[in-house]
């Protein structure tokens, strides 16, 4: 009998909305059995970040080589840096029946949606754009130009909401994590995911 494939969960939404925080808190929670796909990026390492944990840090040349070799499931150029998801890890984990979790920006998420229509797409949204601006400014790691660019991106990204299966408002991190966890649990109970197994059961010839 076919081994059941893992489910691909994609958490996306505007930069600064708190995707990273929600993702980290989610992975610290009990009862969460997900494989996090570490992305490759050309951006500088921030204080406290670690190679292979937060990102695989690449030069532009190395990243472009990964693109050429078809090693990325998706990638996007975002504020002058490349970000991408290494493909093999995701495919291997799904094939082994493990759920995989991606935390990526929206252009990349749409590429994943084209390749993995069965994935579950969760849009994390800020309570308001003002709130989002405060969060980006208060992080204090970016220059004004970068902040402006990120806010413009954010407006466009919020319009992408309609492409997603679920929307989680990030008002309170614990609440948002609870909602993402509930989505994961619910997705495992979907009828479609059982159809194959049940079909085989129903096709069994008990009279033989
Ligand atoms: P940051 O530089 O703040 O870590 O990330 C900037 C943006 O890139 C965030 O929205 C983050 O979710 C996104 N990002 C991180 N990894 C990937 C990836 O592999 N692919 C894409 N498309 N976006 C990513």
GROMACS .gro file of C-alpha atoms and ligand atoms in nm:
model
  232
    1UNK     CA    1   0.000   0.000   0.000
    2UNK     CA    2   0.121   0.353  -0.075
    3UNK     CA    3   0.272   0.531   0.220
    4UNK     CA    4   0.073   0.842   0.297
    5UNK     CA    5   0.259   1.157   0.183
    6UNK     CA    6   0.328   1.437   0.428
    7UNK     CA    7   0.143   1.764   0.393
    8UNK     CA    8   0.315   2.080   0.276
    9UNK     CA    9   0.219   2.384   0.487
   10UNK     CA   10   0.313   2.728   0.363
   11UNK     CA   11   0.302   3.025   0.598
   12UNK     CA   12   0.326   3.350   0.410
   13UNK     CA   13   0.230   3.714   0.436
   14UNK     CA   14   0.394   4.055   0.433
   15UNK     CA   15   0.746   4.097   0.572
   16UNK     CA   16   0.738   4.230   0.927
   17UNK     CA   17   0.402   4.071   1.000
   18UNK     CA   18   0.571   3.831   1.240
   19UNK     CA   19   0.592   3.515   1.030
   20UNK     CA   20   0.931   3.429   1.179
   21UNK     CA   21   0.808   3.477   1.535
   22UNK     CA   22   0.495   3.270   1.478
   23UNK     CA   23   0.697   2.997   1.308
   24UNK     CA   24   0.956   2.982   1.591
   25UNK     CA   25   0.687   2.974   1.861
   26UNK     CA   26   0.498   2.707   1.668
   27UNK     CA   27   0.807   2.486   1.657
   28UNK     CA   28   0.858   2.529   2.033
   29UNK     CA   29   0.504   2.408   2.104
   30UNK     CA   30   0.434   2.054   2.219
   31UNK     CA   31   0.267   1.816   1.981
   32UNK     CA   32   0.394   1.985   1.666
   33UNK     CA   33   0.553   1.739   1.432
   34UNK     CA   34   0.672   1.940   1.137
   35UNK     CA   35   0.994   1.957   0.940
   36UNK     CA   36   1.107   2.313   0.886
   37UNK     CA   37   1.258   2.380   0.548
   38UNK     CA   38   1.560   2.610   0.597
   39UNK     CA   39   1.582   2.858   0.308
   40UNK     CA   40   1.883   2.974   0.113
   41UNK     CA   41   1.945   3.350   0.094
   42UNK     CA   42   2.199   3.604  -0.028
   43UNK     CA   43   2.118   3.851   0.248
   44UNK     CA   44   2.361   3.926   0.529
   45UNK     CA   45   2.341   3.723   0.845
   46UNK     CA   46   2.172   3.921   1.125
   47UNK     CA   47   2.307   3.912   1.482
   48UNK     CA   48   2.197   3.594   1.657
   49UNK     CA   49   2.133   3.403   1.334
   50UNK     CA   50   2.307   3.075   1.252
   51UNK     CA   51   2.411   2.910   0.927
   52UNK     CA   52   2.188   2.612   0.852
   53UNK     CA   53   1.942   2.704   1.126
   54UNK     CA   54   1.796   3.037   1.014
   55UNK     CA   55   1.920   3.023   0.656
   56UNK     CA   56   2.185   2.876   0.432
   57UNK     CA   57   2.382   3.193   0.351
   58UNK     CA   58   2.496   3.204  -0.012
   59UNK     CA   59   2.677   3.445  -0.240
   60UNK     CA   60   2.486   3.574  -0.543
   61UNK     CA   61   2.693   3.342  -0.764
   62UNK     CA   62   2.624   3.037  -0.550
   63UNK     CA   63   2.253   3.118  -0.543
   64UNK     CA   64   2.234   3.166  -0.919
   65UNK     CA   65   2.404   2.831  -0.961
   66UNK     CA   66   2.134   2.670  -0.747
   67UNK     CA   67   1.871   2.829  -0.975
   68UNK     CA   68   2.046   2.703  -1.289
   69UNK     CA   69   2.077   2.351  -1.152
   70UNK     CA   70   1.707   2.345  -1.069
   71UNK     CA   71   1.781   2.291  -0.701
   72UNK     CA   72   1.514   2.530  -0.577
   73UNK     CA   73   1.145   2.460  -0.534
   74UNK     CA   74   1.079   2.833  -0.557
   75UNK     CA   75   1.279   3.151  -0.523
   76UNK     CA   76   1.218   3.521  -0.520
   77UNK     CA   77   1.424   3.835  -0.536
   78UNK     CA   78   1.315   4.044  -0.245
   79UNK     CA   79   1.463   4.386  -0.152
   80UNK     CA   80   1.771   4.311  -0.366
   81UNK     CA   81   1.836   3.970  -0.216
   82UNK     CA   82   1.752   3.621  -0.328
   83UNK     CA   83   1.554   3.386  -0.106
   84UNK     CA   84   1.471   3.029  -0.204
   85UNK     CA   85   1.359   2.687  -0.083
   86UNK     CA   86   1.596   2.395  -0.148
   87UNK     CA   87   1.387   2.137  -0.333
   88UNK     CA   88   1.533   1.800  -0.238
   89UNK     CA   89   1.476   1.830   0.136
   90UNK     CA   90   1.108   1.912   0.086
   91UNK     CA   91   1.049   1.627  -0.160
   92UNK     CA   92   1.233   1.374   0.059
   93UNK     CA   93   1.044   1.468   0.374
   94UNK     CA   94   0.704   1.463   0.204
   95UNK     CA   95   0.782   1.123   0.052
   96UNK     CA   96   0.874   0.991   0.397
   97UNK     CA   97   0.533   1.097   0.521
   98UNK     CA   98   0.655   1.400   0.718
   99UNK     CA   99   0.476   1.733   0.711
  100UNK     CA  100   0.694   2.017   0.585
  101UNK     CA  101   0.658   2.378   0.687
  102UNK     CA  102   0.774   2.670   0.471
  103UNK     CA  103   0.783   3.031   0.590
  104UNK     CA  104   0.829   3.241   0.276
  105UNK     CA  105   0.717   3.566   0.111
  106UNK     CA  106   0.420   3.573  -0.125
  107UNK     CA  107   0.583   3.557  -0.469
  108UNK     CA  108   0.753   3.234  -0.367
  109UNK     CA  109   0.435   3.101  -0.209
  110UNK     CA  110   0.253   3.146  -0.541
  111UNK     CA  111   0.523   2.946  -0.721
  112UNK     CA  112   0.482   2.669  -0.465
  113UNK     CA  113   0.106   2.679  -0.519
  114UNK     CA  114   0.155   2.617  -0.890
  115UNK     CA  115   0.380   2.316  -0.824
  116UNK     CA  116   0.199   2.182  -0.517
  117UNK     CA  117  -0.170   2.261  -0.550
  118UNK     CA  118  -0.232   2.016  -0.263
  119UNK     CA  119  -0.029   2.230  -0.025
  120UNK     CA  120  -0.201   2.425   0.249
  121UNK     CA  121  -0.153   2.798   0.216
  122UNK     CA  122  -0.184   3.014   0.527
  123UNK     CA  123  -0.175   3.393   0.505
  124UNK     CA  124  -0.056   3.572   0.817
  125UNK     CA  125  -0.188   3.927   0.818
  126UNK     CA  126  -0.126   4.228   1.043
  127UNK     CA  127  -0.422   4.384   1.226
  128UNK     CA  128  -0.354   4.702   1.023
  129UNK     CA  129  -0.092   4.858   0.796
  130UNK     CA  130   0.001   5.114   1.067
  131UNK     CA  131   0.074   4.828   1.301
  132UNK     CA  132   0.287   4.665   1.033
  133UNK     CA  133   0.483   4.987   0.980
  134UNK     CA  134   0.552   5.018   1.354
  135UNK     CA  135   0.677   4.663   1.366
  136UNK     CA  136   0.914   4.712   1.074
  137UNK     CA  137   1.042   5.046   1.213
  138UNK     CA  138   1.079   4.916   1.569
  139UNK     CA  139   1.288   4.623   1.458
  140UNK     CA  140   1.551   4.891   1.395
  141UNK     CA  141   1.759   4.678   1.162
  142UNK     CA  142   1.661   4.850   0.835
  143UNK     CA  143   1.728   5.191   0.678
  144UNK     CA  144   1.440   5.430   0.585
  145UNK     CA  145   1.460   5.339   0.217
  146UNK     CA  146   1.434   4.971   0.297
  147UNK     CA  147   1.141   5.040   0.533
  148UNK     CA  148   0.956   5.233   0.258
  149UNK     CA  149   1.023   4.959   0.005
  150UNK     CA  150   0.904   4.692   0.248
  151UNK     CA  151   0.580   4.882   0.318
  152UNK     CA  152   0.503   4.915  -0.053
  153UNK     CA  153   0.562   4.545  -0.090
  154UNK     CA  154   0.333   4.483   0.207
  155UNK     CA  155   0.039   4.667   0.045
  156UNK     CA  156   0.070   4.458  -0.269
  157UNK     CA  157   0.111   4.142  -0.067
  158UNK     CA  158  -0.207   4.195   0.135
  159UNK     CA  159  -0.403   4.193  -0.191
  160UNK     CA  160  -0.269   3.840  -0.247
  161UNK     CA  161  -0.475   3.712   0.044
  162UNK     CA  162  -0.742   3.578  -0.189
  163UNK     CA  163  -0.500   3.315  -0.321
  164UNK     CA  164  -0.476   3.146   0.020
  165UNK     CA  165  -0.673   2.875   0.199
  166UNK     CA  166  -0.659   3.031   0.545
  167UNK     CA  167  -0.606   3.377   0.696
  168UNK     CA  168  -0.463   3.420   1.044
  169UNK     CA  169  -0.456   3.770   1.195
  170UNK     CA  170  -0.140   3.817   1.397
  171UNK     CA  171  -0.283   4.023   1.681
  172UNK     CA  172  -0.135   3.805   1.951
  173UNK     CA  173   0.141   3.554   1.879
  174UNK     CA  174   0.005   3.279   2.104
  175UNK     CA  175  -0.341   3.310   1.948
  176UNK     CA  176  -0.193   3.303   1.598
  177UNK     CA  177   0.012   2.991   1.683
  178UNK     CA  178  -0.298   2.824   1.824
  179UNK     CA  179  -0.482   2.894   1.500
  180UNK     CA  180  -0.199   2.761   1.281
  181UNK     CA  181  -0.188   2.447   1.497
  182UNK     CA  182  -0.562   2.401   1.457
  183UNK     CA  183  -0.530   2.436   1.080
  184UNK     CA  184  -0.263   2.164   1.077
  185UNK     CA  185  -0.477   1.929   1.286
  186UNK     CA  186  -0.786   1.996   1.073
  187UNK     CA  187  -0.599   1.940   0.748
  188UNK     CA  188  -0.503   1.593   0.868
  189UNK     CA  189  -0.873   1.514   0.908
  190UNK     CA  190  -0.977   1.618   0.559
  191UNK     CA  191  -1.186   1.361   0.379
  192UNK     CA  192  -0.981   1.393   0.058
  193UNK     CA  193  -0.669   1.272   0.239
  194UNK     CA  194  -0.844   0.948   0.337
  195UNK     CA  195  -1.014   0.877   0.008
  196UNK     CA  196  -0.733   0.669  -0.136
  197UNK     CA  197  -0.716   0.441   0.168
  198UNK     CA  198  -1.091   0.402   0.192
  199UNK     CA  199  -1.119   0.334  -0.177
  200UNK     CA  200  -0.883   0.039  -0.138
  201UNK     CA  201  -1.080  -0.087   0.161
  202UNK     CA  202  -1.407  -0.067  -0.030
  203UNK     CA  203  -1.257  -0.242  -0.330
  204UNK     CA  204  -1.147  -0.541  -0.120
  205UNK     CA  205  -1.340  -0.851  -0.220
  206UNK     CA  206  -1.446  -1.002   0.112
  207UNK     CA  207  -1.646  -1.289  -0.043
  208UNK     CA  208  -1.350  -1.434  -0.225
  209LIG     P1  209   1.418   3.825   0.628
  209LIG     O1  210   1.526   3.890   0.549
  209LIG     O2  211   1.344   3.923   0.717
  209LIG     O3  212   1.466   3.702   0.703
  209LIG     O4  213   1.311   3.769   0.524
  209LIG     C1  214   1.254   3.852   0.429
  209LIG     C2  215   1.137   3.781   0.365
  209LIG     O5  216   1.181   3.668   0.289
  209LIG     C3  217   1.036   3.727   0.467
  209LIG     O6  218   0.906   3.759   0.420
  209LIG     C4  219   1.060   3.577   0.463
  209LIG     O7  220   0.943   3.504   0.495
  209LIG     C5  221   1.098   3.558   0.318
  209LIG     N1  222   1.167   3.433   0.291
  209LIG     C6  223   1.247   3.361   0.373
  209LIG     N2  224   1.288   3.250   0.313
  209LIG     C7  225   1.232   3.247   0.191
  209LIG     C8  226   1.234   3.154   0.081
  209LIG     O8  227   1.298   3.049   0.082
  209LIG     N3  228   1.165   3.188  -0.030
  209LIG     C9  229   1.094   3.302  -0.039
  209LIG     N4  230   1.025   3.321  -0.151
  209LIG     N5  231   1.087   3.389   0.063
  209LIG    C10  232   1.156   3.364   0.176
   0.00000   0.00000   0.00000
